[in-house]
Amino acid sequence: MIEDRADGKTLESIGQKHELSRERVRQLLLKAQEYLCAVADEFVGGWRDRLTALTGRSAVPQSEVASVLGVRDQVAVGPLVEAVGAEHPLTWAGRLNGWWTRSSGALEVLIRRGVEEAPLRGEDIAATFAAAGVPDNVPLLDLLGHPDSPLVPGVGGTWLRRRARGRDAAYLFLLANGEPCRAEELLAPTGIGRKSAVAEALRRDERFVQLRLEGKWALTEWPHLHVTPYPNAMEALVAVLTEHGPLHKDALFSRVGERYPVTPWRLHQCLLDDRVGTTADGLIELVARGATPIEESSPTRPARMAADPAGNVFGVRLTVDKDILRGSGVVVSSWVTWQLGMRQAPMVRTFVITGHPTPIVLKRATSAAQISSLRVLVKENGMVEGCEFVLLLRADDSTARIEHVCAERACPRVSRPSGTAERLRR
């Protein structure tokens, strides 16, 4: 009964399992708690004071509770923590089992403080919520992915506000791209269907500004928003090096910033271009004038990517969304391109699919890595929006395939009428 209660089962369901009334289950659990507390009083001095102090925090893992008591982490620890008035923290996803606090709503307050910083890139999640005071090892991604979460996942591991997902996606895309874009270039990243709708959405958001002479959209936080003779940041950087020769990185970024509205983040991405490298004394120079090309440093492996022990087969777990069904390319972490040796830009590698005339194309640009459209493969496998699948890339023979990996009963297509699934397979 203690185990069932720790798993979140109700007194009613536990009673049905053991053919007892709800009240009798409550009495037995209370008696067990009294017995465990008596044993603790006998063998662990001052345990109540220690647990009371410990559970004053927003959330404490049960393993830490057990450590303070000097016992093994097991379900019997739960009744002892409850005896000092602690309970599982309350979140929008329900009670967080395996964690304890005497202030049930404190954890959600801290998580929502982190949510206020959205939109967020995947690599910023840990630092953002740590700064908000959320304890380490809280299952943030599970909580953020819950249907009642105020955030929704975007492409490339990003998290967007549920009620502003299109505008947040546009913000992160422009931030990553580092330079102004036309409204039609923002259709795929935002999932908005019409160019006019993109323009209208951005016009109502103070984070964006339209450059009237060009008609492009930029971020208001960018300095020096003005018309330049350069089509993109990379061309501006090459022009500066051509005119001034080798420069220290800070000096180079400063000169480029004077000519083109761009963020330092975007300029760091430009250093991966195969036209740019470093000299023996660490200055930035053109490869055409003898500089050594700069290779991308190893990115952190995302949770939704993996490789076999031999480093030959790489898996990318994806969710079928409107962009994939529309035929858009899929932006992914550059971890997979780095593992495949694509450590500069631009670089392209193709992977053949048995029975298909069109291969999958993996591109490494300076701003992001991208996989070509997977729409046909997804539909051939009968998948619908919400389905999970894994794209498998083999390095030795440059082949690819996809596998549908939804749990059978949790697959979104299960709830579709049988005729719909059959039509999708056709």
XYZ file of C-alpha atoms in Angstrom:
426
model
C 0.000 0.000 0.000
C 2.865 2.371 0.785
C 4.368 1.636 -2.639
C 1.044 2.257 -4.389
C 0.547 5.499 -2.491
C 4.090 6.625 -3.443
C 3.202 5.973 -7.073
C 0.326 8.442 -6.756
C -2.557 5.981 -6.567
C -5.703 7.037 -4.716
C -6.945 5.492 -1.495
C -9.987 4.299 -3.435
C -7.937 2.430 -6.063
C -5.676 0.896 -3.409
C -8.732 -0.285 -1.506
C -10.199 -1.934 -4.595
C -6.905 -3.750 -5.179
C -6.910 -5.203 -1.643
C -10.714 -5.491 -1.254
C -10.765 -2.914 1.520
C -12.663 0.319 2.044
C -11.028 3.653 1.405
C -11.208 4.471 5.130
C -9.547 1.189 6.089
C -6.677 1.878 3.708
C -6.247 5.328 5.276
C -6.153 3.782 8.755
C -3.560 1.174 7.761
C -1.308 3.741 6.127
C -1.551 5.993 9.189
C -0.674 3.044 11.440
C 2.325 2.203 9.233
C 3.499 5.802 9.400
C 3.251 5.828 13.203
C 5.274 2.607 13.368
C 8.002 3.936 11.015
C 8.239 7.178 13.002
C 8.644 5.221 16.225
C 11.488 3.208 14.662
C 13.123 6.417 13.439
C 12.799 7.957 16.932
C 14.644 4.932 18.285
C 17.525 4.868 15.801
C 17.873 8.331 14.154
C 18.210 11.161 16.629
C 16.820 14.559 15.644
C 15.415 13.302 12.335
C 12.303 15.453 12.558
C 14.288 18.677 12.915
C 16.603 17.695 10.067
C 13.740 16.884 7.702
C 11.848 20.030 8.691
C 14.876 22.170 7.802
C 15.580 20.259 4.592
C 12.045 20.398 3.214
C 11.832 24.159 3.704
C 13.305 24.358 0.194
C 11.128 24.460 -2.927
C 11.890 20.842 -3.880
C 14.175 18.176 -2.435
C 14.783 14.816 -4.147
C 13.915 11.775 -2.033
C 17.491 10.502 -2.435
C 18.711 13.567 -0.516
C 16.096 12.970 2.168
C 17.321 9.386 2.567
C 20.912 10.620 2.753
C 20.068 13.023 5.573
C 18.386 10.180 7.446
C 21.340 7.903 6.808
C 19.173 5.189 5.237
C 18.681 3.642 1.810
C 16.361 5.458 -0.597
C 13.119 3.466 -0.575
C 9.365 3.977 -0.300
C 9.449 3.806 3.505
C 11.157 7.204 3.483
C 7.921 8.792 2.203
C 5.831 8.387 5.368
C 8.658 9.880 7.448
C 8.800 13.007 5.279
C 5.017 13.332 5.372
C 5.187 13.179 9.173
C 6.924 16.586 9.249
C 4.271 18.146 6.989
C 6.045 17.732 3.650
C 4.349 16.719 0.401
C 5.124 16.360 -3.270
C 5.602 19.771 -4.994
C 2.616 20.920 -6.997
C 3.150 21.816 -10.672
C 0.918 22.361 -13.699
C 1.625 18.685 -14.507
C 0.319 17.558 -11.106
C 2.312 16.405 -8.070
C 6.023 15.757 -8.712
C 6.584 12.315 -7.262
C 10.045 11.586 -5.859
C 10.438 15.175 -4.604
C 9.382 16.773 -1.298
C 8.670 20.207 0.162
C 6.687 21.862 2.917
C 5.696 24.648 0.498
C 3.799 22.836 -2.215
C 3.484 25.768 -4.624
C 7.033 27.142 -4.337
C 8.549 25.069 -7.149
C 5.972 26.131 -9.732
C 6.588 29.778 -8.824
C 10.301 29.317 -9.614
C 9.605 27.428 -12.851
C 7.213 30.129 -14.026
C 9.916 32.688 -13.263
C 12.117 30.843 -15.761
C 9.240 30.601 -18.241
C 9.036 34.406 -18.242
C 12.400 34.434 -20.069
C 10.912 32.554 -23.053
C 11.443 32.074 -25.913
C 14.425 29.898 -25.083
C 17.002 28.007 -27.090
C 17.642 24.443 -25.969
C 21.157 25.249 -24.797
C 19.811 28.063 -22.581
C 17.283 25.945 -20.670
C 19.552 24.756 -17.844
C 21.124 28.162 -17.174
C 17.807 30.040 -17.363
C 15.984 27.864 -14.846
C 19.014 27.594 -12.580
C 19.102 31.414 -12.448
C 15.401 31.344 -11.549
C 16.221 29.135 -8.561
C 14.889 25.802 -9.844
C 16.844 22.973 -8.144
C 19.162 20.783 -10.205
C 17.775 17.543 -11.647
C 14.131 18.629 -11.583
C 12.706 16.979 -14.767
C 12.261 20.285 -16.581
C 11.774 18.890 -20.087
C 8.997 16.593 -18.857
C 7.261 19.506 -17.152
C 7.716 21.868 -20.110
C 6.380 19.236 -22.498
C 3.185 18.637 -20.493
C -0.101 19.603 -22.236
C -0.797 22.221 -19.543
C 2.637 23.858 -19.853
C 2.718 27.540 -20.890
C 5.519 26.642 -23.339
C 5.526 24.456 -26.448
C 8.523 22.910 -28.222
C 9.815 24.550 -31.384
C 12.380 23.460 -33.956
C 15.939 22.715 -32.924
C 15.154 22.170 -29.244
C 13.680 25.646 -28.722
C 10.792 26.450 -26.372
C 8.140 28.996 -27.314
C 5.281 30.632 -25.435
C 2.068 28.778 -26.235
C 0.141 31.964 -27.055
C 2.949 33.583 -29.053
C 4.617 30.616 -30.686
C 4.774 32.130 -34.183
C 6.305 35.424 -33.062
C 8.690 33.661 -30.668
C 9.807 31.326 -33.461
C 10.439 34.376 -35.676
C 12.477 35.999 -32.903
C 14.720 32.951 -32.412
C 15.105 32.464 -36.162
C 16.215 36.075 -36.657
C 18.507 35.796 -33.636
C 20.139 32.678 -35.099
C 20.251 34.077 -38.630
C 21.777 37.286 -37.318
C 20.497 39.477 -40.133
C 17.219 40.907 -41.460
C 14.848 38.625 -43.403
C 11.866 39.100 -45.667
C 8.456 37.994 -44.415
C 8.336 35.055 -46.862
C 11.587 33.704 -45.384
C 9.838 33.486 -41.999
C 6.907 31.345 -43.190
C 8.578 27.961 -42.600
C 10.303 28.815 -39.281
C 7.126 30.279 -37.758
C 4.555 27.873 -39.193
C 2.434 30.869 -40.256
C 0.731 30.193 -43.574
C 0.666 33.602 -45.254
C 3.225 36.340 -45.797
C 0.688 39.017 -44.816
C -0.054 37.201 -41.559
C 3.663 37.121 -40.684
C 3.959 40.857 -41.299
C 0.858 41.599 -39.233
C 2.063 39.452 -36.320
C 5.512 41.069 -36.235
C 4.081 44.561 -36.606
C 2.200 44.115 -33.303
C 5.316 42.958 -31.423
C 7.792 45.577 -30.165
C 10.700 43.123 -30.530
C 10.573 43.524 -34.320
C 11.123 46.418 -36.679
C 10.697 46.591 -40.453
C 13.475 48.189 -42.488
C 11.330 50.277 -44.805
C 13.725 50.654 -47.719
C 14.365 46.908 -47.933
C 11.093 45.626 -46.522
C 13.011 43.155 -44.354
C 12.294 42.400 -40.703
C 14.931 42.827 -38.002
C 15.147 42.780 -34.206
C 14.892 46.123 -32.437
C 17.728 45.039 -30.125
C 20.162 45.033 -33.050
C 22.344 48.152 -33.222
C 22.991 50.179 -36.381
C 19.823 49.240 -38.265
C 20.549 50.851 -41.569
C 20.820 50.005 -45.250
C 24.156 48.432 -46.192
C 25.693 47.377 -49.520
C 26.215 43.818 -48.221
C 23.663 41.037 -48.813
C 24.578 39.263 -45.561
C 26.928 39.290 -42.589
C 29.417 36.910 -44.200
C 30.000 39.193 -47.170
C 30.503 42.147 -44.835
C 33.079 40.169 -42.825
C 34.964 39.112 -45.974
C 34.966 42.722 -47.214
C 36.494 43.959 -43.939
C 39.262 41.331 -44.050
C 39.921 42.068 -47.714
C 40.415 45.758 -46.951
C 42.229 45.596 -43.609
C 44.041 42.263 -43.647
C 44.465 40.038 -40.548
C 42.572 41.314 -37.497
C 42.050 40.282 -33.892
C 38.567 38.850 -33.454
C 37.299 41.752 -31.331
C 38.580 44.322 -33.832
C 37.064 42.372 -36.727
C 33.664 42.135 -35.063
C 33.729 45.845 -34.244
C 34.500 46.847 -37.853
C 31.863 44.525 -39.267
C 29.314 45.889 -36.797
C 29.955 49.386 -38.096
C 28.947 48.283 -41.581
C 26.228 45.705 -41.024
C 23.486 45.221 -38.348
C 24.452 41.897 -36.843
C 24.892 40.221 -33.456
C 28.228 38.879 -32.112
C 26.594 35.447 -32.042
C 26.049 35.604 -35.806
C 29.642 36.756 -36.371
C 30.937 33.776 -34.392
C 28.937 31.564 -36.745
C 30.512 33.311 -39.759
C 33.943 32.182 -38.568
C 32.960 28.637 -39.617
C 32.790 29.705 -43.262
C 35.420 27.968 -45.385
C 36.682 31.340 -46.639
C 37.862 32.401 -43.183
C 40.643 31.036 -40.967
C 43.340 31.929 -38.454
C 46.984 32.899 -38.828
C 49.860 31.413 -36.824
C 49.607 34.283 -34.334
C 45.848 33.849 -33.804
C 44.473 36.595 -36.036
C 41.480 36.174 -38.337
C 42.360 36.193 -42.036
C 41.115 34.908 -45.399
C 41.977 31.313 -46.308
C 42.820 32.551 -49.807
C 45.692 34.498 -48.231
C 47.122 31.550 -46.325
C 44.992 31.296 -43.170
C 44.112 27.896 -41.712
C 40.347 27.149 -41.851
C 38.542 27.159 -38.512
C 36.703 23.977 -37.525
C 33.587 24.005 -35.367
C 34.167 22.853 -31.777
C 32.247 19.827 -30.575
C 28.622 20.788 -29.708
C 26.796 19.188 -26.780
C 24.823 16.106 -27.784
C 21.080 16.796 -27.580
C 18.871 14.293 -25.767
C 17.072 13.489 -29.038
C 20.241 12.450 -30.895
C 22.451 9.400 -30.448
C 25.157 7.338 -32.131
C 26.067 3.656 -32.055
C 29.268 2.728 -30.149
C 31.210 2.460 -33.406
C 30.257 6.002 -34.412
C 28.845 4.842 -37.730
C 25.068 5.106 -37.323
C 23.499 8.330 -36.103
C 19.899 8.676 -34.950
C 17.813 11.856 -34.841
C 14.467 11.556 -33.046
C 11.829 13.894 -34.494
C 8.137 14.646 -34.049
C 5.865 15.008 -37.065
C 4.618 18.608 -37.062
C 2.959 20.951 -39.527
C 6.304 22.050 -40.960
C 7.317 18.476 -41.785
C 3.902 17.730 -43.315
C 4.190 20.940 -45.332
C 7.514 19.765 -46.770
C 9.786 22.231 -44.985
C 13.383 21.413 -44.203
C 14.126 20.400 -40.611
C 16.565 22.502 -38.561
C 18.634 20.255 -36.273
C 21.523 20.562 -33.834
C 24.952 20.798 -35.443
C 26.046 17.898 -33.213
C 25.187 15.420 -35.970
C 27.046 17.378 -38.662
C 30.086 17.693 -36.397
C 30.076 13.936 -35.798
C 29.940 13.393 -39.550
C 32.999 15.576 -40.087
C 31.071 18.587 -41.409
C 32.872 21.140 -39.240
C 32.947 24.093 -41.600
C 30.380 25.819 -43.772
C 29.001 25.509 -46.295
C 29.119 21.695 -46.399
C 26.583 19.250 -47.836
C 26.238 15.478 -47.578
C 23.596 13.260 -49.193
C 22.157 9.985 -47.900
C 20.471 7.541 -50.259
C 17.170 5.888 -49.351
C 16.426 2.478 -50.845
C 13.661 2.725 -53.420
C 13.647 6.530 -53.532
C 15.068 8.613 -56.381
C 15.568 11.661 -54.149
C 18.174 11.404 -51.375
C 18.095 13.132 -47.987
C 20.374 16.158 -47.969
C 22.136 17.265 -44.798
C 23.506 20.822 -44.946
C 25.850 22.615 -42.572
C 25.490 26.366 -43.006
C 27.124 28.946 -40.761
C 23.902 29.636 -38.876
C 22.443 26.126 -38.525
C 22.316 22.543 -39.734
C 19.325 21.416 -41.769
C 17.846 18.184 -43.131
C 15.913 18.323 -46.393
C 12.179 17.579 -46.518
C 11.000 14.316 -44.935
C 7.357 14.756 -45.942
C 7.212 11.888 -48.461
C 8.876 9.378 -46.125
C 6.610 10.347 -43.232
C 3.461 9.923 -45.313
C 4.633 6.634 -46.821
C 4.966 5.279 -43.279
C 1.409 6.314 -42.442
C 2.453 8.855 -39.832
C 0.315 11.822 -38.824
C 0.945 14.997 -36.865
C 2.285 14.159 -33.401
C 3.887 10.842 -34.396
C 7.444 10.182 -33.256
C 10.074 8.775 -35.605
C 13.834 8.323 -35.811
C 15.914 9.253 -38.840
C 18.909 6.907 -39.073
C 21.999 8.037 -41.025
C 24.830 5.613 -41.850
C 28.253 7.194 -42.293
C 29.979 4.246 -44.003
C 27.691 3.858 -47.034
C 25.772 7.191 -46.898
C 22.348 5.553 -46.627
C 19.345 6.590 -44.559
C 16.009 5.261 -43.350
C 13.304 6.236 -40.871
C 11.572 4.188 -38.179
C 8.194 4.972 -36.633
C 8.781 4.746 -32.849
C 5.460 5.715 -31.240
C 4.248 3.422 -28.481
C 1.357 1.493 -30.024
C -1.393 2.756 -27.726
C 0.008 6.296 -27.543
C 0.394 6.783 -31.304
C -1.703 9.746 -32.570
C -2.838 7.802 -35.631
C -4.516 5.181 -33.417
C -7.274 7.671 -32.620
C -7.817 8.431 -36.305
C -10.635 6.629 -38.127
C -9.339 3.478 -39.812
C -10.131 4.914 -43.227
C -7.887 7.913 -42.536
C -4.898 5.728 -41.667
C -5.501 3.624 -44.757
C -5.661 6.699 -47.000
C -2.414 8.009 -45.477
C -0.679 4.710 -46.199
C -1.807 4.914 -49.817
